[in-house]
């Protein structure tokens, strides 16, 4: 059935505007009840929210802050302003930072890669400060950079004042904002994200285990970060991938390490049991040849700007339908990548996802004869 539906979806694109039936709404099981101040479960590929509680309430992030710190450093690596092999001089401020430690030593040089692993795997507050000082000169300037990236990612309810999450009245975030940066980190930096699944890291002769309990309790889990302060409670941003489906869970303000782990597992298991994801059209695949006016040719192949993925309740795949919504202006010249409409996937009356539809090649304006012919055709 699944392969048949995939073959038929382009056919649906043509027939749905005629009003063919598309299936009924479905009821999904309620999410589990959790001991947490706030939580969120989202599908990585589609961003669909599968479960939530107080997902937009401002809460203290504790060491979840280090996800934003890592993302900020990864962006600097991508810009080639810094390199993994750079040797970072450890300041007294970094060395004296309290809480969880990587155990770097003042006055010594540590590679930037080791500092990242010390922060990601060992949750080193000292490593976080050393990274911030190296990237921006001081913690305050680095926090400004963190906030700039947060704003760009749409994290509208977050504000960062330090790179490690130590308590500060002006340091806050939400479960939804934490999911946003987690998705961005995995999508933009898969090569660095692999470090989050490392079970342990050794530096300066000291081996410390990864604090994420999901790595030992769920073989499909591969990240991301724990956090704890007395005010924030026990927090965890988790991620797991089963088959082609990846979920992001955010749990904040639980009363104990055990409650944190059990809540995260309950959310992930609920999501995987209740929902399924399907890639309907890969990026770059021609979906249709649209009629274009005044061009060197009459039609132009169009396809999705990115993968068209649908997250739906399990067992409802055959109720999916899709259509193209075209823009009104379909006149040459058109450049490759220009948006010409949307691919809209629905299930019953509910719109599941909407992805921009773009030109897959350039289409220059045609000669005078073609332009004149199309002008006449458009009159009729």
Short mmCIF file of C-alpha atoms in Angstrom, two decimals:
data_model
loop_
_atom_site.label_atom_id
_atom_site.label_comp_id
_atom_site.label_asym_id
_atom_site.label_seq_id
_atom_site.Cartn_x
_atom_site.Cartn_y
_atom_site.Cartn_z
CA UNK A 1 0.00 0.00 0.00
CA UNK A 2 2.75 2.47 0.89
CA UNK A 3 4.53 2.07 -2.45
CA UNK A 4 1.23 2.44 -4.27
CA UNK A 5 0.43 5.68 -2.48
CA UNK A 6 3.87 7.08 -3.28
CA UNK A 7 3.28 6.31 -6.96
CA UNK A 8 -0.18 7.89 -6.87
CA UNK A 9 0.70 11.13 -5.11
CA UNK A 10 1.57 12.99 -8.35
CA UNK A 11 -1.84 11.85 -9.67
CA UNK A 12 -3.48 13.31 -6.55
CA UNK A 13 -1.79 16.60 -7.29
CA UNK A 14 -3.91 16.89 -10.42
CA UNK A 15 -7.18 15.48 -9.09
CA UNK A 16 -7.54 17.02 -5.64
CA UNK A 17 -8.74 20.41 -6.93
CA UNK A 18 -11.71 18.53 -8.48
CA UNK A 19 -12.92 17.61 -4.98
CA UNK A 20 -12.07 13.92 -4.64
CA UNK A 21 -12.49 12.51 -1.07
CA UNK A 22 -9.32 12.53 1.02
CA UNK A 23 -10.17 10.64 4.21
CA UNK A 24 -11.43 11.44 7.67
CA UNK A 25 -9.87 12.90 10.79
CA UNK A 26 -8.35 10.49 13.29
CA UNK A 27 -8.01 10.53 17.06
CA UNK A 28 -4.60 9.85 18.59
CA UNK A 29 -3.90 8.59 22.12
CA UNK A 30 -3.22 11.23 24.77
CA UNK A 31 0.45 11.78 25.68
CA UNK A 32 1.76 10.47 29.00
CA UNK A 33 1.43 12.48 32.21
CA UNK A 34 4.88 13.58 33.35
CA UNK A 35 6.45 15.08 36.47
CA UNK A 36 7.82 18.21 34.81
CA UNK A 37 7.34 21.97 34.79
CA UNK A 38 7.35 21.89 31.00
CA UNK A 39 7.99 19.50 28.14
CA UNK A 40 7.82 19.24 24.37
CA UNK A 41 8.06 16.46 21.79
CA UNK A 42 8.61 17.38 18.13
CA UNK A 43 9.39 15.60 14.90
CA UNK A 44 12.83 16.65 13.70
CA UNK A 45 12.04 16.67 9.97
CA UNK A 46 8.66 18.39 10.01
CA UNK A 47 8.70 20.37 13.25
CA UNK A 48 5.29 18.94 14.10
CA UNK A 49 4.49 19.12 17.82
CA UNK A 50 3.45 15.67 19.09
CA UNK A 51 3.09 16.49 22.81
CA UNK A 52 3.56 19.56 24.98
CA UNK A 53 3.00 21.12 28.39
CA UNK A 54 3.94 24.72 29.19
CA UNK A 55 6.25 24.62 26.18
CA UNK A 56 6.42 28.44 26.00
CA UNK A 57 6.85 29.09 29.74
CA UNK A 58 10.16 30.73 30.61
CA UNK A 59 12.25 28.37 32.73
CA UNK A 60 15.85 28.16 33.87
CA UNK A 61 17.86 25.99 31.46
CA UNK A 62 20.83 25.02 33.67
CA UNK A 63 23.36 23.15 31.50
CA UNK A 64 20.93 22.93 28.59
CA UNK A 65 22.52 26.33 27.90
CA UNK A 66 25.53 24.46 26.56
CA UNK A 67 23.52 23.35 23.53
CA UNK A 68 23.37 27.02 22.54
CA UNK A 69 27.04 27.43 23.42
CA UNK A 70 28.00 24.51 21.20
CA UNK A 71 25.83 25.78 18.35
CA UNK A 72 27.48 29.19 18.57
CA UNK A 73 30.98 27.70 18.46
CA UNK A 74 30.00 25.41 15.57
CA UNK A 75 28.89 28.47 13.62
CA UNK A 76 32.29 30.04 14.19
CA UNK A 77 33.96 26.85 12.96
CA UNK A 78 31.77 26.89 9.85
CA UNK A 79 32.84 30.48 9.15
CA UNK A 80 36.49 29.33 9.43
CA UNK A 81 37.26 32.04 11.95
CA UNK A 82 38.46 29.29 14.28
CA UNK A 83 39.64 25.69 13.83
CA UNK A 84 39.36 22.49 15.89
CA UNK A 85 43.16 22.37 16.13
CA UNK A 86 43.43 25.85 17.67
CA UNK A 87 45.20 25.85 21.03
CA UNK A 88 43.24 27.75 23.66
CA UNK A 89 45.01 29.29 26.66
CA UNK A 90 43.06 28.56 29.85
CA UNK A 91 42.36 31.69 31.91
CA UNK A 92 42.08 31.81 35.66
CA UNK A 93 38.39 32.66 35.29
CA UNK A 94 37.75 29.49 33.27
CA UNK A 95 39.80 27.38 35.68
CA UNK A 96 37.95 28.75 38.74
CA UNK A 97 34.44 28.24 37.30
CA UNK A 98 32.42 26.10 39.70
CA UNK A 99 30.13 23.16 39.10
CA UNK A 100 30.84 20.30 36.71
CA UNK A 101 34.37 20.36 35.35
CA UNK A 102 36.54 19.07 32.54
CA UNK A 103 39.53 19.78 34.85
CA UNK A 104 41.51 22.06 32.55
CA UNK A 105 44.44 23.86 34.19
CA UNK A 106 45.12 27.58 34.31
CA UNK A 107 47.91 28.79 32.02
CA UNK A 108 47.91 25.65 29.86
CA UNK A 109 46.80 25.27 26.25
CA UNK A 110 43.94 22.95 25.31
CA UNK A 111 42.80 22.18 21.77
CA UNK A 112 39.45 23.63 20.81
CA UNK A 113 38.24 20.14 19.89
CA UNK A 114 39.05 18.82 23.38
CA UNK A 115 37.24 21.78 24.96
CA UNK A 116 34.15 21.05 22.88
CA UNK A 117 34.17 17.39 23.85
CA UNK A 118 34.78 18.33 27.48
CA UNK A 119 31.72 20.57 27.39
CA UNK A 120 29.49 18.22 25.38
CA UNK A 121 30.37 14.88 26.99
CA UNK A 122 31.59 15.90 30.45
CA UNK A 123 29.40 19.03 30.78
CA UNK A 124 32.45 21.05 31.78
CA UNK A 125 31.56 24.54 32.97
CA UNK A 126 35.25 25.40 32.82
CA UNK A 127 35.44 24.30 29.17
CA UNK A 128 32.38 26.45 28.36
CA UNK A 129 34.04 29.59 29.73
CA UNK A 130 37.31 28.83 27.94
CA UNK A 131 35.44 28.45 24.64
CA UNK A 132 33.49 31.66 25.18
CA UNK A 133 36.64 33.65 25.96
CA UNK A 134 38.44 32.26 22.92
CA UNK A 135 35.61 33.01 20.50
CA UNK A 136 34.58 36.45 21.77
CA UNK A 137 37.24 37.66 24.20
CA UNK A 138 34.99 37.46 27.24
CA UNK A 139 31.85 35.78 28.52
CA UNK A 140 29.64 38.85 28.13
CA UNK A 141 30.45 39.31 24.44
CA UNK A 142 29.94 35.61 23.80
CA UNK A 143 26.52 35.76 25.47
CA UNK A 144 25.61 38.57 23.06
CA UNK A 145 26.60 36.28 20.18
CA UNK A 146 24.49 33.48 21.65
CA UNK A 147 21.50 35.81 21.84
CA UNK A 148 22.02 36.94 18.24
CA UNK A 149 21.90 33.33 17.05
CA UNK A 150 18.89 32.64 19.28
CA UNK A 151 17.02 35.54 17.69
CA UNK A 152 17.89 34.32 14.18
CA UNK A 153 16.56 30.85 15.07
CA UNK A 154 13.28 32.28 16.33
CA UNK A 155 13.97 31.58 20.01
CA UNK A 156 11.80 34.49 21.08
CA UNK A 157 11.53 33.52 24.77
CA UNK A 158 15.21 32.95 25.50
CA UNK A 159 17.98 35.10 26.92
CA UNK A 160 21.51 33.93 27.68
CA UNK A 161 23.97 35.58 30.04
CA UNK A 162 26.68 32.92 30.26
CA UNK A 163 27.85 29.85 28.31
CA UNK A 164 27.36 27.21 31.02
CA UNK A 165 23.94 27.76 32.57
CA UNK A 166 25.00 28.70 36.08
CA UNK A 167 22.13 30.55 37.80
CA UNK A 168 21.41 34.11 36.74
CA UNK A 169 18.08 35.99 37.04
CA UNK A 170 18.35 37.06 33.38
CA UNK A 171 19.09 33.55 32.06
CA UNK A 172 15.98 31.80 30.79
CA UNK A 173 14.55 29.75 27.92
CA UNK A 174 11.58 27.54 27.06
CA UNK A 175 11.10 23.94 26.02
CA UNK A 176 10.13 25.08 22.53
CA UNK A 177 13.20 27.26 22.16
CA UNK A 178 15.45 24.43 23.30
CA UNK A 179 13.91 22.21 20.63
CA UNK A 180 14.60 24.89 18.02
CA UNK A 181 18.32 25.08 18.73
CA UNK A 182 18.56 21.28 19.02
CA UNK A 183 17.03 20.85 15.58
CA UNK A 184 19.33 23.49 14.11
CA UNK A 185 22.41 21.91 15.67
CA UNK A 186 21.63 18.44 14.31
CA UNK A 187 20.62 19.71 10.86
CA UNK A 188 23.53 22.10 10.34
CA UNK A 189 26.35 20.20 12.05
CA UNK A 190 25.85 16.41 11.80
CA UNK A 191 29.61 15.85 11.91
CA UNK A 192 29.85 17.50 15.35
CA UNK A 193 26.53 16.15 16.58
CA UNK A 194 28.08 12.67 16.52
CA UNK A 195 30.04 13.64 19.66
CA UNK A 196 26.83 13.77 21.69
CA UNK A 197 26.51 9.98 21.55
CA UNK A 198 30.03 9.34 22.91
CA UNK A 199 29.71 7.39 26.15
CA UNK A 200 32.78 8.93 27.80
CA UNK A 201 35.71 11.28 27.33
CA UNK A 202 39.15 11.32 28.91
CA UNK A 203 41.14 14.48 29.51
CA UNK A 204 44.09 15.11 31.79
CA UNK A 205 44.01 11.45 32.82
CA UNK A 206 40.43 11.75 34.08
CA UNK A 207 37.69 9.74 32.37
CA UNK A 208 34.13 10.98 32.81
CA UNK A 209 30.97 9.31 31.51
CA UNK A 210 28.38 11.08 29.40
CA UNK A 211 25.65 12.32 31.76
CA UNK A 212 22.83 11.57 29.32
CA UNK A 213 20.96 8.52 30.71
CA UNK A 214 19.15 7.90 27.41
CA UNK A 215 22.35 6.65 25.78
CA UNK A 216 22.35 3.56 28.01
CA UNK A 217 18.60 3.03 28.23
CA UNK A 218 17.58 3.47 24.59
CA UNK A 219 19.82 2.12 21.79
CA UNK A 220 18.21 4.51 19.31
CA UNK A 221 19.06 7.62 21.38
CA UNK A 222 22.10 9.65 20.31
CA UNK A 223 21.84 12.91 22.28
CA UNK A 224 21.64 15.53 23.54
CA UNK A 225 22.22 17.22 26.94
CA UNK A 226 21.28 17.13 30.60
CA UNK A 227 21.06 20.03 33.01
CA UNK A 228 20.56 20.62 36.72
CA UNK A 229 20.51 23.40 39.25
CA UNK A 230 18.41 23.57 42.40
CA UNK A 231 16.17 26.22 40.87
CA UNK A 232 15.90 24.65 37.41
CA UNK A 233 15.39 21.08 38.56
CA UNK A 234 16.51 18.15 36.42
CA UNK A 235 16.34 18.84 32.68
CA UNK A 236 17.09 16.86 29.55
CA UNK A 237 16.97 17.48 25.81
CA UNK A 238 16.94 14.09 24.12
CA UNK A 239 16.94 12.81 20.57
CA UNK A 240 16.43 9.38 19.08
CA UNK A 241 16.16 8.03 15.55
CA UNK A 242 14.19 4.92 14.60
CA UNK A 243 14.18 4.00 10.93
CA UNK A 244 13.83 7.33 9.09
CA UNK A 245 12.06 9.13 11.93
CA UNK A 246 13.90 11.37 14.41
CA UNK A 247 12.23 12.91 17.45
CA UNK A 248 13.41 15.66 19.79
CA UNK A 249 12.21 15.60 23.41
CA UNK A 250 12.64 18.43 25.92
CA UNK A 251 11.90 17.87 29.60
CA UNK A 252 12.43 20.70 32.10
CA UNK A 253 11.98 20.99 35.85
CA UNK A 254 11.63 17.36 36.93
CA UNK A 255 12.23 16.48 40.62
CA UNK A 256 14.98 13.85 40.23
CA UNK A 257 17.44 12.27 37.77
CA UNK A 258 15.19 9.21 37.58
CA UNK A 259 12.09 11.30 36.81
CA UNK A 260 14.05 13.16 34.13
CA UNK A 261 15.10 9.94 32.39
CA UNK A 262 11.71 8.26 32.68
CA UNK A 263 9.86 11.33 31.38
CA UNK A 264 12.17 11.60 28.38
CA UNK A 265 11.82 7.92 27.54
CA UNK A 266 8.05 8.08 27.95
CA UNK A 267 7.83 10.98 25.52
CA UNK A 268 10.06 9.37 22.91
CA UNK A 269 8.29 6.02 23.12
CA UNK A 270 4.91 7.72 22.88
CA UNK A 271 5.99 9.58 19.76
CA UNK A 272 7.42 6.56 17.98
CA UNK A 273 4.45 4.34 18.89
CA UNK A 274 1.80 6.88 17.94
CA UNK A 275 3.20 8.61 14.86
CA UNK A 276 5.10 7.82 11.68
CA UNK A 277 6.98 9.98 9.18
CA UNK A 278 7.14 9.55 5.43
CA UNK A 279 9.31 11.28 2.85
CA UNK A 280 6.88 11.90 0.00
CA UNK A 281 9.10 13.85 -2.38
CA UNK A 282 12.86 14.34 -2.08
CA UNK A 283 14.34 17.77 -2.66
CA UNK A 284 15.08 18.39 -6.32
CA UNK A 285 12.71 15.74 -7.65
CA UNK A 286 10.45 17.04 -10.45
CA UNK A 287 6.83 16.87 -9.35
CA UNK A 288 5.14 18.53 -12.30
CA UNK A 289 5.83 20.44 -15.52
CA UNK A 290 3.98 23.74 -15.18
CA UNK A 291 2.78 25.88 -18.07
CA UNK A 292 4.85 29.06 -18.28
CA UNK A 293 4.20 32.01 -20.56
CA UNK A 294 6.63 33.95 -22.80
CA UNK A 295 9.53 31.53 -22.30
CA UNK A 296 11.85 29.69 -24.66
CA UNK A 297 9.72 26.62 -23.92
CA UNK A 298 6.14 26.16 -22.78
CA UNK A 299 6.70 24.17 -19.60
CA UNK A 300 9.10 24.18 -16.67
CA UNK A 301 9.88 21.32 -14.24
CA UNK A 302 9.19 22.23 -10.61
CA UNK A 303 9.95 20.46 -7.35
CA UNK A 304 10.09 21.01 -3.58
CA UNK A 305 12.58 23.42 -2.06
CA UNK A 306 13.38 20.76 0.56
CA UNK A 307 12.25 17.21 1.31
CA UNK A 308 8.49 16.91 1.64
CA UNK A 309 8.00 14.88 4.83
CA UNK A 310 4.69 14.16 6.53
CA UNK A 311 4.29 13.23 10.20
CA UNK A 312 0.94 11.50 10.74
CA UNK A 313 -0.78 9.10 13.17
CA UNK A 314 0.24 5.51 12.52
CA UNK A 315 -1.86 3.57 10.06
CA UNK A 316 -3.19 6.63 8.22
CA UNK A 317 -0.76 6.76 5.30
CA UNK A 318 -3.41 5.94 2.70
CA UNK A 319 -5.42 9.01 3.75
CA UNK A 320 -2.69 11.44 2.68
CA UNK A 321 -3.30 13.64 -0.33
CA UNK A 322 -1.32 16.39 -1.98
CA UNK A 323 -1.84 19.32 -4.30
CA UNK A 324 0.04 22.14 -5.95
CA UNK A 325 -0.90 25.75 -5.23
CA UNK A 326 0.61 27.88 -7.99
CA UNK A 327 1.52 31.54 -7.84
CA UNK A 328 -0.42 33.82 -10.16
CA UNK A 329 2.66 35.06 -12.05
CA UNK A 330 4.03 32.26 -14.27
CA UNK A 331 5.82 34.43 -16.80
CA UNK A 332 9.39 34.02 -18.06
CA UNK A 333 12.12 34.80 -17.35
CA UNK A 334 12.34 32.46 -14.35
CA UNK A 335 15.55 31.58 -12.52
CA UNK A 336 16.31 28.21 -10.98
CA UNK A 337 15.19 28.30 -7.35
CA UNK A 338 12.44 30.90 -7.85
CA UNK A 339 9.35 30.03 -5.82
CA UNK A 340 6.36 29.29 -8.04
CA UNK A 341 3.93 28.03 -5.42
CA UNK A 342 3.64 25.42 -2.69
CA UNK A 343 3.31 21.68 -2.32
CA UNK A 344 0.49 21.17 0.20
CA UNK A 345 0.02 17.79 1.88
CA UNK A 346 -3.24 17.18 3.74
CA UNK A 347 -5.05 14.47 5.66
CA UNK A 348 -8.75 15.11 5.60
CA UNK A 349 -9.36 18.77 6.44
CA UNK A 350 -6.02 19.13 8.22
CA UNK A 351 -3.02 20.58 6.42
CA UNK A 352 -0.07 18.38 7.35
CA UNK A 353 2.75 20.31 5.73
CA UNK A 354 3.39 23.03 3.16
CA UNK A 355 6.71 23.26 1.30
CA UNK A 356 7.73 25.92 -1.25
CA UNK A 357 7.62 24.76 -4.88
CA UNK A 358 10.59 26.03 -6.89
CA UNK A 359 11.83 26.05 -10.47
CA UNK A 360 14.36 23.29 -11.08
CA UNK A 361 16.06 25.08 -13.97
CA UNK A 362 16.36 28.48 -15.61
CA UNK A 363 13.82 29.49 -18.20
CA UNK A 364 14.88 32.55 -20.26
CA UNK A 365 12.38 34.76 -22.02
CA UNK A 366 11.56 33.54 -25.51
CA UNK A 367 11.95 35.40 -28.78
CA UNK A 368 9.44 37.84 -30.23
CA UNK A 369 7.54 35.07 -32.04
CA UNK A 370 7.04 33.04 -28.86
CA UNK A 371 6.01 36.10 -26.88
CA UNK A 372 3.50 37.10 -29.54
CA UNK A 373 2.07 33.57 -29.74
CA UNK A 374 1.61 33.33 -25.95
CA UNK A 375 -0.02 36.78 -25.89
CA UNK A 376 -2.61 35.54 -28.36
CA UNK A 377 -3.13 32.25 -26.52
CA UNK A 378 -3.68 34.00 -23.22
CA UNK A 379 -6.45 36.07 -24.77
CA UNK A 380 -8.45 32.87 -25.29
#
